[in-house]
Short mmCIF file of C-alpha atoms and ligand atoms in Angstrom, two decimals:
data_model
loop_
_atom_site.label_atom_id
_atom_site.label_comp_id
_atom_site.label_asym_id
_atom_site.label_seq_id
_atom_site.Cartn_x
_atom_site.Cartn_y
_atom_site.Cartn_z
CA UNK A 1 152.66 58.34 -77.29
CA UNK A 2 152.92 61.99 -75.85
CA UNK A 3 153.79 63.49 -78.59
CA UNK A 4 151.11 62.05 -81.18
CA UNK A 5 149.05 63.39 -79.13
CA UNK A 6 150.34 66.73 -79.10
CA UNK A 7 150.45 66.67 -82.61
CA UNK A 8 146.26 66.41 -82.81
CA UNK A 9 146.07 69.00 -79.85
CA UNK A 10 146.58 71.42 -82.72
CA UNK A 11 144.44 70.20 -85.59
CA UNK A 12 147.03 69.84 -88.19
CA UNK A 13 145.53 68.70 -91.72
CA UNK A 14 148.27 67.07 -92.13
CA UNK A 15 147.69 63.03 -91.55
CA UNK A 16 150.21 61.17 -89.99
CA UNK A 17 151.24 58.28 -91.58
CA UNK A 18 152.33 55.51 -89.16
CA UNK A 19 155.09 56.21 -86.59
CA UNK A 20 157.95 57.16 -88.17
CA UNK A 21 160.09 59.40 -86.94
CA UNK A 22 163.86 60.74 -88.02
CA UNK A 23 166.27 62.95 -86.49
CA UNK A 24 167.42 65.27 -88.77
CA UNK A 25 170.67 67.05 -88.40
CA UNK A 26 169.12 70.39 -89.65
CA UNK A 27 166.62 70.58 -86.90
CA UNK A 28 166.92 69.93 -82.96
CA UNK A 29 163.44 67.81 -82.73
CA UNK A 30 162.52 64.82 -84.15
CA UNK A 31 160.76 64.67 -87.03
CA UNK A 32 157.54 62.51 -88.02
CA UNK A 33 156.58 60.99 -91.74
CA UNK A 34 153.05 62.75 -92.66
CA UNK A 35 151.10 63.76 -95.40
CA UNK A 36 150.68 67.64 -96.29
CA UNK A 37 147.41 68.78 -97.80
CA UNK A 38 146.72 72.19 -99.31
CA UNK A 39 145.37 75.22 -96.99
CA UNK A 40 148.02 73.62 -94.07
CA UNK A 41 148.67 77.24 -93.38
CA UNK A 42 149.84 76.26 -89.53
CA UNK A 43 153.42 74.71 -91.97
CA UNK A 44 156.06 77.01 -93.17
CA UNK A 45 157.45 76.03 -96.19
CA UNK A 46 159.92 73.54 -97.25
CA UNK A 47 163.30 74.38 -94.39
CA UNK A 48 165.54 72.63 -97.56
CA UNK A 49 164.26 74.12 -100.61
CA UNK A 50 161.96 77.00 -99.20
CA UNK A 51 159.00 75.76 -101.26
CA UNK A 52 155.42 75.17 -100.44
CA UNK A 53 154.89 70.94 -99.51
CA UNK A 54 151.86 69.08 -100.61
CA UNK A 55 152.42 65.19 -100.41
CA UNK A 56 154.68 63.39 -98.17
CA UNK A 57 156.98 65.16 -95.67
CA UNK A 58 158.85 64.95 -92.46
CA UNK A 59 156.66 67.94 -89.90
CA UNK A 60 158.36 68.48 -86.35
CA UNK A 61 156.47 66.56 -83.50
CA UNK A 62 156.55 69.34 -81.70
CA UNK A 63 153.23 71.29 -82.00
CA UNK A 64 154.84 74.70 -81.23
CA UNK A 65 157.00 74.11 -84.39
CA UNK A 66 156.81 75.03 -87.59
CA UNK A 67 159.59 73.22 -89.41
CA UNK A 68 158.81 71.07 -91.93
CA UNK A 69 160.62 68.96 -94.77
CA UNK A 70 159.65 67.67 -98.34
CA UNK A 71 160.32 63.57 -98.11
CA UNK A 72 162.93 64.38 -100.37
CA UNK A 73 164.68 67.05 -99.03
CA UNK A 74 165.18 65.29 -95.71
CA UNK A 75 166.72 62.49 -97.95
CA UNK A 76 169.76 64.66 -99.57
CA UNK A 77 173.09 63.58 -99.65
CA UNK A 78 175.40 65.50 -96.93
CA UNK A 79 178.53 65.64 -99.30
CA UNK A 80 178.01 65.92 -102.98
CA UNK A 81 180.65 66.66 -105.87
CA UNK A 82 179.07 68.76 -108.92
CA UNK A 83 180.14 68.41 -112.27
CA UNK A 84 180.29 72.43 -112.97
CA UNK A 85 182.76 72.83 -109.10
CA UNK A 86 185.32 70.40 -109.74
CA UNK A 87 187.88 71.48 -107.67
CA UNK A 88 186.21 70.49 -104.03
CA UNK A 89 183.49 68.42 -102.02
CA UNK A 90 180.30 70.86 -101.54
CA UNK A 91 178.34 70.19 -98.05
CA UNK A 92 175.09 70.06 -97.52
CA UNK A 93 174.45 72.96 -94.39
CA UNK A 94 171.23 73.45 -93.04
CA UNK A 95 171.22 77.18 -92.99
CA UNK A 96 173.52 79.80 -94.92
CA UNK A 97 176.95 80.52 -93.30
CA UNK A 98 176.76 83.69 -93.31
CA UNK A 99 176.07 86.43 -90.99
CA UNK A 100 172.95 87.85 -92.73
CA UNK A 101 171.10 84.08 -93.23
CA UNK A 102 171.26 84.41 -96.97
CA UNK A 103 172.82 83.18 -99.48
CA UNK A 104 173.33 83.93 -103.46
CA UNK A 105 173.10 80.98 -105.58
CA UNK A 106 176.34 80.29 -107.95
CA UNK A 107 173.92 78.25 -110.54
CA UNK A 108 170.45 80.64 -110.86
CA UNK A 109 171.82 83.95 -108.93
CA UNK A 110 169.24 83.80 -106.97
CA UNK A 111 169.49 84.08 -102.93
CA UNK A 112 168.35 81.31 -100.83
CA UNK A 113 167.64 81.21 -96.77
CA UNK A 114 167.42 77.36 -96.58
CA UNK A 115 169.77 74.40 -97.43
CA UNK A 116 172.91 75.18 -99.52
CA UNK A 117 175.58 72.90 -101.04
CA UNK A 118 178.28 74.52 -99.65
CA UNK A 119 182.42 75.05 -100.40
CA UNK A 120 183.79 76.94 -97.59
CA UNK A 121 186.99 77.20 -99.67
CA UNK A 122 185.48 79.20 -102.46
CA UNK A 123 182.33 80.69 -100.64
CA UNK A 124 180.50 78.83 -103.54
CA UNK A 125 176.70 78.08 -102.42
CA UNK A 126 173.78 75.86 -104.33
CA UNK A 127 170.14 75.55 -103.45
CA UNK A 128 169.61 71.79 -103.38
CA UNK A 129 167.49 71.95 -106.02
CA UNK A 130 170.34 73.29 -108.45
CA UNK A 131 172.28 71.33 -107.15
CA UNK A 132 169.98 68.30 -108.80
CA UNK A 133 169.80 70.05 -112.12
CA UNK A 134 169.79 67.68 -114.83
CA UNK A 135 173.77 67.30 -116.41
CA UNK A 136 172.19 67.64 -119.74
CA UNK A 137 168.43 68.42 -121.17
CA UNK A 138 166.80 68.28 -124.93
CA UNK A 139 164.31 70.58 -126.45
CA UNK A 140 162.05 69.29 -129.17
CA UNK A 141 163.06 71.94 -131.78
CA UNK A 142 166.84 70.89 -131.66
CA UNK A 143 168.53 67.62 -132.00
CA UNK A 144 171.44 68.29 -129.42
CA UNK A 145 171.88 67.53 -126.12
CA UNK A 146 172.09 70.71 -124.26
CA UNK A 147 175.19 70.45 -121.28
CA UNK A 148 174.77 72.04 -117.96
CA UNK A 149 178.03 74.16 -117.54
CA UNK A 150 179.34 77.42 -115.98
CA UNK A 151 179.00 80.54 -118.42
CA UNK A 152 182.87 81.77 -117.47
CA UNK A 153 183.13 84.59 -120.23
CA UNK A 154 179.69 86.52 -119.96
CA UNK A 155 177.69 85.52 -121.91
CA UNK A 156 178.15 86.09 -126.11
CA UNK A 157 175.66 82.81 -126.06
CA UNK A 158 172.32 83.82 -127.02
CA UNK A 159 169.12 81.93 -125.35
CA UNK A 160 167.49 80.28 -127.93
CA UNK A 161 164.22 80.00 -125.38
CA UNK A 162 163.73 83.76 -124.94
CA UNK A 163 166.52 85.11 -127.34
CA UNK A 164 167.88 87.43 -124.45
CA UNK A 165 171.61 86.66 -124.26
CA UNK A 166 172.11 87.93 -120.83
CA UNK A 167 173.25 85.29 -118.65
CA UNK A 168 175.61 86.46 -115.41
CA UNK A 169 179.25 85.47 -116.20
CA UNK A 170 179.98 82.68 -113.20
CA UNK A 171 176.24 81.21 -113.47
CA UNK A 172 175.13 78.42 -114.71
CA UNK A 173 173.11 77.77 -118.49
CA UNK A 174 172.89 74.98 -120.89
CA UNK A 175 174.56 74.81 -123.56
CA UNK A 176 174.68 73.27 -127.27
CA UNK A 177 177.97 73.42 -127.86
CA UNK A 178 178.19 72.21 -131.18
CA UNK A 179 175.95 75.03 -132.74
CA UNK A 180 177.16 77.35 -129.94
CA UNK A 181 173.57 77.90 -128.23
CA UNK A 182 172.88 78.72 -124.78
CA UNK A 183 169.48 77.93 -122.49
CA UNK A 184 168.91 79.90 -119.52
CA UNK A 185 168.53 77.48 -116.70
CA UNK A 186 165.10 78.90 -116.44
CA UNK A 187 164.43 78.91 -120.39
CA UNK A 188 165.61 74.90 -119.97
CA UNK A 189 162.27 74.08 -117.47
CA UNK A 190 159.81 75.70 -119.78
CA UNK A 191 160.80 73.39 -122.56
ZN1 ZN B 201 161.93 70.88 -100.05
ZN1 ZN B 202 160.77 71.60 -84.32
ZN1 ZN B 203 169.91 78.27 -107.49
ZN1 ZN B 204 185.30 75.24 -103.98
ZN1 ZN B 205 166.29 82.25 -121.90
ZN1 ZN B 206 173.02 71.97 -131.59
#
């Protein structure tokens, strides 16, 4: 096939694994299944989630290209309704709507240049990957579930993983609601 071939022409580390190959509606050429090793420097990063892939991913068969997906990311639900934006449908968009090709995440504040879970209605964007957040998350030194929920008054919750209490009204933190403690999203991975 012509363009397995074209694929070696350019000494990719990454190995192909059989012949499998998806269209993707976030990218005009058709992508192959493959393995991604370390030091594949010729591979941006993840289009979806903008992070660095190592293990199994969907690269472009065209050698000139870049794009590349985790397996998982190319995997992701189109429409997807989220416990902490009730009120309407987010959809998965393979690039920011806006005109600057950014975006500033409503869970982490953080801005994002890949995928986003979208509402058009509210201009209310999610990387994918808080958009997979965990509803609720334990830490060893409590015996509550902590809830996943939108910090709407500012934050008098203090983070009981790095007692900083600063948590941007509108974004997202867990949340022990019976003792009334908060956990920064990033405080929640660490534990
Ligand atoms: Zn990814
Ligand atoms: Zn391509
Ligand atoms: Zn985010
Ligand atoms: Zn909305
Ligand atoms: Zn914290
Ligand atoms: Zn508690």
């Amino acid at each position: 096939m012509a363009l397995v071939t074209k694929m070696s022409d350019i000494e990719r580390e990454t190995i192909k694994i059989g012949k499998q190959q998806i269209n993707h509606f976030s990218h005009r050429h058709p992508l192959e299944a493959a393995e991604v090793h370390d030091g594949d420097d010729k591979l941006g990063a993840c289009a979806g989630c903008e992070h660095e892939i190592v293990g199994p991913a969907y690269v472009c068969t065209k050698g000139t290209c870049s794009f590349v997906l985790h397996d998982l990311c190319s995997d992701l639900p189109r429409h997807h309704r989220h416990r902490c934006h009730p009120g309407h449908p987010l959809s998965l968009l393979p690039s920011p709507p806006y005109s600057d090709c950014e975006f500033t995440c409503d869970a982490c504040g953080e801005s994002g240049h890949g995928f986003t879970y979208h509402c058009a209605t509210c201009k209310f964007d999610l990387h994918v990957e808080c958009a997979a957040l965990p509803e609720t998350v334990k830490r060893s030194d409590h015996h509550h579930d902590f809830v996943l929920m939108t910090n709407l008054d500012g934050g008098d919750l203090v983070c009981c993983g790095c007692d900083d209490d600063r948590v941007a009204k509108g974004g997202w933190m867990y949340c022990c609601l019976d003792c009334k403690l908060g956990l920064h999203l990033a405080c929640a991975e660490t534990c």
